[in-house]
Coordinates of C-alpha atoms in Angstrom, one line a residue:
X5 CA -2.4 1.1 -33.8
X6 CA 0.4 4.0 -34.3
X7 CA -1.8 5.4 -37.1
X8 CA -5.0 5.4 -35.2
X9 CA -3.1 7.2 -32.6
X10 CA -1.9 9.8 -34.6
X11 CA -4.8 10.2 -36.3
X12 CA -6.6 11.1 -32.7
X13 CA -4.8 13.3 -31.1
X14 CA -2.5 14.8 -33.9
X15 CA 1.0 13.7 -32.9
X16 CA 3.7 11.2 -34.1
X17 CA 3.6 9.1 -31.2
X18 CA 7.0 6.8 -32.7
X19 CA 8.6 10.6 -32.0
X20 CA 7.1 11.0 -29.1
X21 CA 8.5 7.8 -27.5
X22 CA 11.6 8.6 -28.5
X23 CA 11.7 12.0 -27.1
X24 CA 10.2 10.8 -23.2
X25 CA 13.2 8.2 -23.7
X26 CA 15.0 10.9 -24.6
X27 CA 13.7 13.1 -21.4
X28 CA 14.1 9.8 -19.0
X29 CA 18.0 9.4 -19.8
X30 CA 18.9 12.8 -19.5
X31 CA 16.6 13.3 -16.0
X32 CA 18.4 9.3 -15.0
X33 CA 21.3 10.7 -15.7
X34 CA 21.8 14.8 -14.8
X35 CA 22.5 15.4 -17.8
X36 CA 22.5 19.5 -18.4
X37 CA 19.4 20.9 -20.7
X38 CA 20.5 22.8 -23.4
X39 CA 19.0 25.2 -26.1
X40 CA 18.5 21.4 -28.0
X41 CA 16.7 19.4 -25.5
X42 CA 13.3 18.6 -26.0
X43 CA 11.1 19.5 -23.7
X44 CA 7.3 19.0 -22.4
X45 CA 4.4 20.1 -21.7
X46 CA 1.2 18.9 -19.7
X47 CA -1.6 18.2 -23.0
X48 CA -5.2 18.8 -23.1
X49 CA -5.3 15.2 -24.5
X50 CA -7.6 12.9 -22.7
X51 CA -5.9 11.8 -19.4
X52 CA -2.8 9.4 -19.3
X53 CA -1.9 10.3 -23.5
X54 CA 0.8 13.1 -24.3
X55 CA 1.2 15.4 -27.0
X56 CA 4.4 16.3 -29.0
X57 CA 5.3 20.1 -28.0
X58 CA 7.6 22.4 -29.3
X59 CA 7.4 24.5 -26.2
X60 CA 10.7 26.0 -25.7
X61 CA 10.6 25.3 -22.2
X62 CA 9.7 22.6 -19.8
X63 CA 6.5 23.5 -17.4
X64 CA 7.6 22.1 -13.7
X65 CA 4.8 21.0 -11.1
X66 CA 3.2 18.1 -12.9
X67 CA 0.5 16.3 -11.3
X68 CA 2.3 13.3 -10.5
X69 CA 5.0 11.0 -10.6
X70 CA 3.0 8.5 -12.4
X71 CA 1.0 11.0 -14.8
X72 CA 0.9 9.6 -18.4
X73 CA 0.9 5.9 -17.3
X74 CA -2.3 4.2 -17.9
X75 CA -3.5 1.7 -16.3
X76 CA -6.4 -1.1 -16.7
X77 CA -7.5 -3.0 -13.5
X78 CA -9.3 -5.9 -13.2
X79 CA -9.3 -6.3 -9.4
X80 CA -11.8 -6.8 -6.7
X81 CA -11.3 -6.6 -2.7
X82 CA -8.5 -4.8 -1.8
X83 CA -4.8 -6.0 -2.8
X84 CA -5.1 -5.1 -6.9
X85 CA -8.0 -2.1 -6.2
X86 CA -5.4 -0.6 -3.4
X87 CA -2.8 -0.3 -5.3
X88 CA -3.9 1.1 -8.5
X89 CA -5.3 3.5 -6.0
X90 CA -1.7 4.5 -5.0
X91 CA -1.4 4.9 -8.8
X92 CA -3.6 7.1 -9.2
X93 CA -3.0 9.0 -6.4
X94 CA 0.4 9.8 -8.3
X95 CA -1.0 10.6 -11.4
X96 CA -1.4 7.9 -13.8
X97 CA -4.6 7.2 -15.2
X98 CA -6.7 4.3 -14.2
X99 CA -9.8 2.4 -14.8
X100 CA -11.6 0.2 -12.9
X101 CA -13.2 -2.6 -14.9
X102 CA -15.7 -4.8 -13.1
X103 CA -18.5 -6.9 -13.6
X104 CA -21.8 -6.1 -14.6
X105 CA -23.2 -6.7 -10.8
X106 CA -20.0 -4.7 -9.4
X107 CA -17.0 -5.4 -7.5
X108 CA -17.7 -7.5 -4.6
X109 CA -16.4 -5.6 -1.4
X110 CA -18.7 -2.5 -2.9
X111 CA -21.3 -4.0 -0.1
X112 CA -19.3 -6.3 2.4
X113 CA -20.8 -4.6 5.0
X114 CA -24.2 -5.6 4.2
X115 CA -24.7 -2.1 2.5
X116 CA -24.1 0.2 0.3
X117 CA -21.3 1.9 1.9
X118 CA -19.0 0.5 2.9
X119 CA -15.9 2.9 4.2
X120 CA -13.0 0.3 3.2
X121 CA -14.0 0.2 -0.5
X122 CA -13.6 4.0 -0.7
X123 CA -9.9 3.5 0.8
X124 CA -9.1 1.7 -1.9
X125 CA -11.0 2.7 -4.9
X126 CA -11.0 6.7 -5.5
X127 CA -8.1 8.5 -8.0
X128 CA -9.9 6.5 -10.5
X129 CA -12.7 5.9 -13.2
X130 CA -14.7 2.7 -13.5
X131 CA -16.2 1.0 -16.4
X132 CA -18.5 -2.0 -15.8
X133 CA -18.2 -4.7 -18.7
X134 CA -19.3 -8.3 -19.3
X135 CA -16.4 -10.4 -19.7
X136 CA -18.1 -13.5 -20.6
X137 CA -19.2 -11.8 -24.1
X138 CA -17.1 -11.7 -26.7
X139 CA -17.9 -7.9 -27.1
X140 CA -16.8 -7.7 -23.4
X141 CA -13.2 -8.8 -24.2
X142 CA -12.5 -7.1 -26.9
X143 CA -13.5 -3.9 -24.9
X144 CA -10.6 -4.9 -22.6
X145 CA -8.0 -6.1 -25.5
X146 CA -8.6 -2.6 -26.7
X147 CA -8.1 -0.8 -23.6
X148 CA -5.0 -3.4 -23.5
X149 CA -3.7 -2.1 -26.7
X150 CA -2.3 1.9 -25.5
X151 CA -2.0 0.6 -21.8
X152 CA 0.9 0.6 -19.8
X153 CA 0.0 -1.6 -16.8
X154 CA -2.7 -4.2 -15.8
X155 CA -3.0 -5.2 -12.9
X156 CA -5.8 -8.3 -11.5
X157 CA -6.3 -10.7 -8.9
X158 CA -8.7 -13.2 -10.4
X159 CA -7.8 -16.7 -10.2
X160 CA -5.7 -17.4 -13.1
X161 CA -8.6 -20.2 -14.1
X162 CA -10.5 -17.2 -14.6
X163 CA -8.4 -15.2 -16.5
X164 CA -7.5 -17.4 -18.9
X165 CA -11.7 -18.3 -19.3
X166 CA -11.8 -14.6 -19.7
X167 CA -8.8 -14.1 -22.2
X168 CA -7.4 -11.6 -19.9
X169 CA -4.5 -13.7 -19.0
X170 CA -0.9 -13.0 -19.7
X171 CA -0.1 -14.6 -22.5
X172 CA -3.0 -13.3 -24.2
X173 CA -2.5 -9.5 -23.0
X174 CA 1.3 -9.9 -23.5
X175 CA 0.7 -11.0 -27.4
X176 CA -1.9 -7.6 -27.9
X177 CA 0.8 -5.7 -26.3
X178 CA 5.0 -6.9 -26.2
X179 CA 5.5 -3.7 -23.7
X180 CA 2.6 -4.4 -21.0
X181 CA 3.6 -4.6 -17.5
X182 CA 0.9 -7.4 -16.1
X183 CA 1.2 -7.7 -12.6
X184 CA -0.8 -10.5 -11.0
X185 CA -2.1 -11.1 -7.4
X186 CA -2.8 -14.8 -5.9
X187 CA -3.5 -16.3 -2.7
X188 CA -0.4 -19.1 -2.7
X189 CA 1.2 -18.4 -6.2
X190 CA 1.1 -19.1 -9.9
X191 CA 3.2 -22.6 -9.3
X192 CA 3.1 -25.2 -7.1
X193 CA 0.4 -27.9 -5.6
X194 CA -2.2 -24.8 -4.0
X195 CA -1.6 -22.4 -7.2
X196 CA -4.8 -22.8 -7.9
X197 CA -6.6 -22.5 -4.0
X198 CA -8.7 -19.4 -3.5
X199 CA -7.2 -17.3 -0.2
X200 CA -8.5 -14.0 1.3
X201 CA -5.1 -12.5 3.3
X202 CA -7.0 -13.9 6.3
X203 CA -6.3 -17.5 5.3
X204 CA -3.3 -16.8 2.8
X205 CA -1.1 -14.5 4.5
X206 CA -2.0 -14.3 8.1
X207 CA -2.8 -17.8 8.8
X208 CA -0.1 -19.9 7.0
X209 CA 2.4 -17.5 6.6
X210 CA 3.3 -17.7 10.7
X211 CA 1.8 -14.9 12.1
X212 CA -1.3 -16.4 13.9
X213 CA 0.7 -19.1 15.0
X214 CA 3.6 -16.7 16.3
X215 CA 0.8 -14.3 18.1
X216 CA -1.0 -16.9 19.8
X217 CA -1.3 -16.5 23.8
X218 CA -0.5 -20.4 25.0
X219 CA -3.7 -21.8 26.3
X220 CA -6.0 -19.4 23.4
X221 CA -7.4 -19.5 20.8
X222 CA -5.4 -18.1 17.6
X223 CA -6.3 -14.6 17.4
X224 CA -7.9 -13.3 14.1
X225 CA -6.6 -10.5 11.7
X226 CA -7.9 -7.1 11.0
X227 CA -9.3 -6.9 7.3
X228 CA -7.3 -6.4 5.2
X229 CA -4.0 -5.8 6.8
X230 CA -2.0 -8.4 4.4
X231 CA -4.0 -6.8 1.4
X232 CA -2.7 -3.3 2.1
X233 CA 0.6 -4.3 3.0
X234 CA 0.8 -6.3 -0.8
X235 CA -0.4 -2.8 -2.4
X236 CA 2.8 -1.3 -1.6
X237 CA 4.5 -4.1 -2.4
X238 CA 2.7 -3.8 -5.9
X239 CA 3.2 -0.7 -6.2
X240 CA 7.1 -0.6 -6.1
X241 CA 7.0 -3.8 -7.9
X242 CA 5.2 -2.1 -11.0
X243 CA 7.0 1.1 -11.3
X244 CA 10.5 -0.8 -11.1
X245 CA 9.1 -3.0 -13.7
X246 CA 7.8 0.5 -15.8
X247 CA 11.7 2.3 -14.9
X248 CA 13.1 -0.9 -16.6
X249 CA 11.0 -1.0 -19.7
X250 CA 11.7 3.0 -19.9
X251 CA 15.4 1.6 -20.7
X252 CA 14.5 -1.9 -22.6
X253 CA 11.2 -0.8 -24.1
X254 CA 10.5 -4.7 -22.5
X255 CA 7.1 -5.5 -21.5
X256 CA 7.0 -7.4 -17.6
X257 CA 5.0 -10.0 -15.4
X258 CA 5.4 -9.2 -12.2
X259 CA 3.6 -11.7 -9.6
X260 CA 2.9 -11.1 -5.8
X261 CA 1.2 -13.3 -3.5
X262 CA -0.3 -12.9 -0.2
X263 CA 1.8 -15.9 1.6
X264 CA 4.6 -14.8 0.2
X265 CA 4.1 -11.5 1.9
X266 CA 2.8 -12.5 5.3
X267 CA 6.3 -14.6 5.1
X268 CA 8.0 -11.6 4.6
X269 CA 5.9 -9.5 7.5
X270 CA 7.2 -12.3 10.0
X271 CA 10.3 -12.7 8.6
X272 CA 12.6 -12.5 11.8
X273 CA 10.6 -15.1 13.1
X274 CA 11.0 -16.9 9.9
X275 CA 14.6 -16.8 9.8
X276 CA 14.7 -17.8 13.7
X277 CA 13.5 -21.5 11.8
X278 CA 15.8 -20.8 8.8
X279 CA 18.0 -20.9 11.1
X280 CA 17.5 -23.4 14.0
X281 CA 17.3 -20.2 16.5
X282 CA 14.5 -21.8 19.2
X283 CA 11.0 -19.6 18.6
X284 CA 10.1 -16.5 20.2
X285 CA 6.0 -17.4 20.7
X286 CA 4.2 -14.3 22.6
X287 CA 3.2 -14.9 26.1
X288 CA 2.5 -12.0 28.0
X289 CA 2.5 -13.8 31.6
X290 CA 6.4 -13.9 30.7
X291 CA 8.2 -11.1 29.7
X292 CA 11.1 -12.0 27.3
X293 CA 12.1 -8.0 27.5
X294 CA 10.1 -5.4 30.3
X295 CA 11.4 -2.9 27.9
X296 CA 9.3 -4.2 25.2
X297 CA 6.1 -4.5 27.4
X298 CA 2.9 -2.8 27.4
X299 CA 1.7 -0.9 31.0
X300 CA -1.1 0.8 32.1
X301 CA -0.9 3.7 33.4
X302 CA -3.1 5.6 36.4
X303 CA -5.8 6.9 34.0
X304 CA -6.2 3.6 32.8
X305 CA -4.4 4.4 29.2
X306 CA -2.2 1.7 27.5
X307 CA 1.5 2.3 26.5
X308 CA 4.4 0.3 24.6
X309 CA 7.6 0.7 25.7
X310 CA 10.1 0.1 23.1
X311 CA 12.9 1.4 25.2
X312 CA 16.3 0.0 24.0
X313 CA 18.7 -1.5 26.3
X314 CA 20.0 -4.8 25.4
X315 CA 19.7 -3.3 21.8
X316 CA 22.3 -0.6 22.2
X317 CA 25.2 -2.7 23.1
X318 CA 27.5 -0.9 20.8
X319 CA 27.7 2.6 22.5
X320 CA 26.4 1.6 25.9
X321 CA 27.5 -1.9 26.5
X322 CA 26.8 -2.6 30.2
X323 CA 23.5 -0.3 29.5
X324 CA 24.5 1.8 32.3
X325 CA 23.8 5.0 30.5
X326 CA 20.1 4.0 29.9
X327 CA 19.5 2.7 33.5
X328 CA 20.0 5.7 34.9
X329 CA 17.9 7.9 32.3
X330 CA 15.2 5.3 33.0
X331 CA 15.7 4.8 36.7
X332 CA 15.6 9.0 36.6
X333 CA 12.5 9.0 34.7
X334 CA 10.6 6.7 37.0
X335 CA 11.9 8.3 39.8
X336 CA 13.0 5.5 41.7
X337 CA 17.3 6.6 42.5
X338 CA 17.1 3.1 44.7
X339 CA 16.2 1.0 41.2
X340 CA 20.0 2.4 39.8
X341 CA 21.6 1.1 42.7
X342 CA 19.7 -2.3 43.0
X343 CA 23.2 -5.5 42.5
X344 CA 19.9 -7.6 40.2
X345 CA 19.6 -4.6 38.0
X346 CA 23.3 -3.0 37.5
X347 CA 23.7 -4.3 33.7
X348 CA 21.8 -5.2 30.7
X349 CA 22.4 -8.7 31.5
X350 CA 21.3 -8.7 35.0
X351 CA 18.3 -6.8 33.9
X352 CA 17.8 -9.9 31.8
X353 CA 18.4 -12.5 34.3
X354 CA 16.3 -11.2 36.9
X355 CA 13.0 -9.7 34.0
X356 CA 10.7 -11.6 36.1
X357 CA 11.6 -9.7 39.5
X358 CA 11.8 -6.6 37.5
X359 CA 8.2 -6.5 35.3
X360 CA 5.9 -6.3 38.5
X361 CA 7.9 -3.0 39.9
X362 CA 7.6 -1.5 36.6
X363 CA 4.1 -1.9 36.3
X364 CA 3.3 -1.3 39.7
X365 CA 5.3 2.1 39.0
X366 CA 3.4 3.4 36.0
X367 CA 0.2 2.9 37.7
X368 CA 1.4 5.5 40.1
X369 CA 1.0 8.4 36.9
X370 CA -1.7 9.2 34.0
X371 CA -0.3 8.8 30.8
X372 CA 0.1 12.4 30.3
X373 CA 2.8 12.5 33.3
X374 CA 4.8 9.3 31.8
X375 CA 4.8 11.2 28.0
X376 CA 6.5 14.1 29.7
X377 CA 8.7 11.8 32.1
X378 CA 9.6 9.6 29.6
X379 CA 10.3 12.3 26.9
X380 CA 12.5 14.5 29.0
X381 CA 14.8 11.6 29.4
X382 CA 14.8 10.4 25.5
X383 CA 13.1 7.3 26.1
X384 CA 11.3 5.5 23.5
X385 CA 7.4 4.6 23.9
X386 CA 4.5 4.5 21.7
X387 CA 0.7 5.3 23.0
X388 CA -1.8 2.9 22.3
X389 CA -4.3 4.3 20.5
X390 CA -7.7 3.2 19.0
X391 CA -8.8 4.1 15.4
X392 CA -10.7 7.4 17.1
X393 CA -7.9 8.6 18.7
X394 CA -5.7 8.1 15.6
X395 CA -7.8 10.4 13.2
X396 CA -8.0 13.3 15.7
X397 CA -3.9 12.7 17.0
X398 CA -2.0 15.9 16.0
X399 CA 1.0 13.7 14.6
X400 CA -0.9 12.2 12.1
X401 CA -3.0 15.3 11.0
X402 CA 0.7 17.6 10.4
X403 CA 1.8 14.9 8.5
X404 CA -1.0 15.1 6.2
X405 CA -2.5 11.4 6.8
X406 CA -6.3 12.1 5.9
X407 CA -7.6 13.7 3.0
X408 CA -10.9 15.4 2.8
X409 CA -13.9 15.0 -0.8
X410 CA -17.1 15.4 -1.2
X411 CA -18.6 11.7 -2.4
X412 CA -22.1 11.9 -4.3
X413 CA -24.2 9.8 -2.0
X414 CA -22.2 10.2 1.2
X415 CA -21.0 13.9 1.3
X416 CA -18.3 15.3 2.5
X417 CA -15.9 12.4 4.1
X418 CA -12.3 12.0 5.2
X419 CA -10.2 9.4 3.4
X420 CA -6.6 7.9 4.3
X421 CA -3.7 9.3 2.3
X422 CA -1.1 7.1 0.7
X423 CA 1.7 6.6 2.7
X424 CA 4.5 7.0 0.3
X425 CA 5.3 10.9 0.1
X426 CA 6.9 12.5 -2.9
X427 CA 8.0 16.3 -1.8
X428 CA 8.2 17.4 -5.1
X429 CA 5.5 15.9 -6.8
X430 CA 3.2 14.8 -3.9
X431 CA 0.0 11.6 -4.5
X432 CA -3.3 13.3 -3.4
X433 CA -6.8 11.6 -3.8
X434 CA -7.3 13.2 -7.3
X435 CA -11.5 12.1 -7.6
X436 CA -13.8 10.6 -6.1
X437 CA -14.7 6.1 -5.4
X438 CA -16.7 6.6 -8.3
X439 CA -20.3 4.8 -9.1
X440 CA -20.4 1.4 -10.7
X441 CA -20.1 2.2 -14.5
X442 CA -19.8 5.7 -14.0
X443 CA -17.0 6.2 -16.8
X444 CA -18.4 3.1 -19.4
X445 CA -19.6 6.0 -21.9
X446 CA -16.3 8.3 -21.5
X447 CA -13.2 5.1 -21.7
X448 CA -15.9 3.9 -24.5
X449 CA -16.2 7.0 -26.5
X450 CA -11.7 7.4 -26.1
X451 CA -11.6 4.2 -27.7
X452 CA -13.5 4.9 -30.7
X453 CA -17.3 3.6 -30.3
X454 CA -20.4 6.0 -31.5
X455 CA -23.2 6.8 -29.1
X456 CA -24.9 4.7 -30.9
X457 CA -22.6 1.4 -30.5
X458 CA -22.7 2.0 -27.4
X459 CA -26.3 1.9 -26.7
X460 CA -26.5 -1.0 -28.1
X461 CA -23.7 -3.1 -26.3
X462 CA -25.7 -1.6 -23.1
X463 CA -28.9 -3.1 -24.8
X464 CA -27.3 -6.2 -25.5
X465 CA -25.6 -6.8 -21.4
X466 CA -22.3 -6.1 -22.7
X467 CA -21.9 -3.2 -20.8
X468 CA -23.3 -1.3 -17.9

């Protein structure tokens, strides 16, 4: 494998892992760079493979955190796709394998766009393979062979059907990092149960059961929300598993599952059983904290107060302090004064007197008046804001949240950054959700097969 390496792009590759080792301990480390370090350059090599340099200096500003790491996923939906997303983002290469007919979620909404699958699926190429051929898995083993990461959330019935499973991968390649998405887990009586985060991570984890209004129904998720929140779980799982194989040269599985994580969103509550601490359940007709309530204000606009009293025992501990910034702030000099409301725990003992004159007061304002009011006095609130308002709200656009490409088919369209942000060496969509197989001829060609081999694995359904 070393030899045909070399033989590809010019290089002693043994050196060169030696030398990024090399670079890694002295960066871990601070160590200072003298006339004898070795130092890099960015290569014309195809993307994700380095070149030896003897470049007497090193070039800063590279295009990522992650760039040189490749990565192969085999993903569908969300979870596995947005994460290697975020990977991408940073730099590393990545392609997208996926069936003949196309990852699923490319037309969930009955379509062929379908906005969620570009959130999760650009800063990467795509290759569309038959997996059931044998020609189809040994395009995969040898993609498997120079990777650094591969990342899937098939059922693990699948995987091993398809000879993508660990043990396989692991035995073609000691240093891969595999990380693996299920609904439940890889052990245990429902390891094998299909589970979309709606059933897997916000159903039996707690969280429907801990948001349900007494005498409702169980309200439903938004799509996805579990999914995205395991894609950053992923993600830091994977590059602490790459960091330690930088110092072992040790290959990883790294497994994630969506109950596991909706456990871990609802975790307070979680412990509260842990810990035989009686359930907080949501009912808005009884207000556990007025400071921690939503109100409506005069213009009919929504706000959440997250205004700390009880919370800041430490420096205020009768919550005298914040009283009378919040008594100031509503404008009501009597409320300060008032024997039910003097401390924090009067405040609490007499919430249900106090809820209906708050809410009665903020209908007195518009919104606009209470951000001022509530601002001047350093109290804490948050609007409440529909997806419309959020791509247009200055906060989010000076903090860089939305990205703007030009997608063949669609034109020019505004996708959601990643939310982790290096300063140095920032993630940015580097291309565009590309089309099903766009990249089979180009990852094809980089592994060795002629124009003509290729024709005729597209002749024979192999590949797309």
């Amino acid at each position: 494998m070393i030899a045909q390496q070399e033989s590809r792009y010019g290089c002693n590759l043994v050196r060169e892992y030696q030398n990024r080792l090399f670079r890694a301990h002295r960066l871990l480390y601070n160590e200072p760079q003298g006339d004898k370090c070795l130092h890099y350059r960015r290569s014309k090599a195809p993307i994700g493979f380095f070149r030896c340099s003897d470049h007497s200096t090193l070039e800063v500003g590279m295009s990522g955190v992650l760039e040189g790491v490749k990565v192969v996923e085999v993903g569908h939906v969300v979870a596995i796709p947005a994460a290697a997303s975020m990977m991408g983002d940073c730099g590393a290469d990545v392609v997208k394998v996926e069936p003949l007919t196309g990852d699923q979620s490319r037309t969930f909404r009955g379509s062929e766009i379908n906005p969620g699958f570009y959130l999760h699926n650009r800063s990467k190429r795509a290759i569309a393979v038959n997996l059931k051929e044998e020609a189809g898995k040994k395009i995969v083993h040898q993609m498997v062979e120079n990777a650094d990461v591969f990342l899937t959330n098939y059922r693990l019935e699948a995987l091993a059907k398809l000879g993508i499973d660990y043990e396989t991968l692991a035995q073609i390649n000691p240093r891969l990092i595999y990380g693996i998405v299920t609904a439940y887990g890889t052990t245990g009586p429902d390891k094998d149960m299909p589970g979309y985060d709606f059933a897997a991570g916000w159903a039996r984890s707690g969280i429907q059961y801990m948001l349900t209004v007494p005498g409702y129904p169980p309200p439903t998720s938004r799509p996805g929300i579990i999914d995205r929140v395991s894609s950053m779980q992923i993600f830091g799982g994977i590059a602490a598993a790459l960091f330690h194989r930088e110092r072992t040269g040790e290959g990883q599985k790294v497994e994630f599952n969506l109950y596991h994580t909706g456990v871990w969103m609802v975790g307070a509550d979680i412990m509260d059983a842990l810990m035989g601490v009686p359930l907080r359940i949501t009912d808005p007709s009884k207000s556990d904290n007025p400071f921690y309530d939503t109100y409506q204000t005069k213009d009919g606009r929504w706000l959440q107060l997250t205004a700390g009293d009880r919370y800041a025992a430490a420096s205020d501990p009768t919550g005298r302090a914040f009283w009378t910034k919040f008594t100031k702030a509503l404008d009501r000099p009597d409320l300060a004064e008032d024997p039910r409301f003097g401390t924090t725990a009067d405040r609490q003992a007499h919430r249900s007197e106090l809820k209906p004159i708050l809410e009665e007061e903020f209908r007195k304002r518009t919104y606009a008046e209470w951000e001022t009011r509530l601002r001047e006095n350093d109290l804490m609130y948050g609007p409440i804001l529909s997806p419309l308002d959020v791509i247009e709200d200055p906060q989010a656009l000076a903090n860089d949240f939305f990205a703007e490409i030009e997608q063949p088919g669609v034109g020019k369209m505004r996708l959601i950054n990643q939310p982790i942000r290096f300063v140095q060496d920032p993630g940015r969509v580097r291309s565009t959700v590309p089309a099903l197989g766009e990249h089979t001829d180009q990852v094809l060609a980089e592994l060795g097969y002629s124009p003509e081999e290729i024709r005729e694995l597209r002749e024979k359904n192999v590949v797309r």
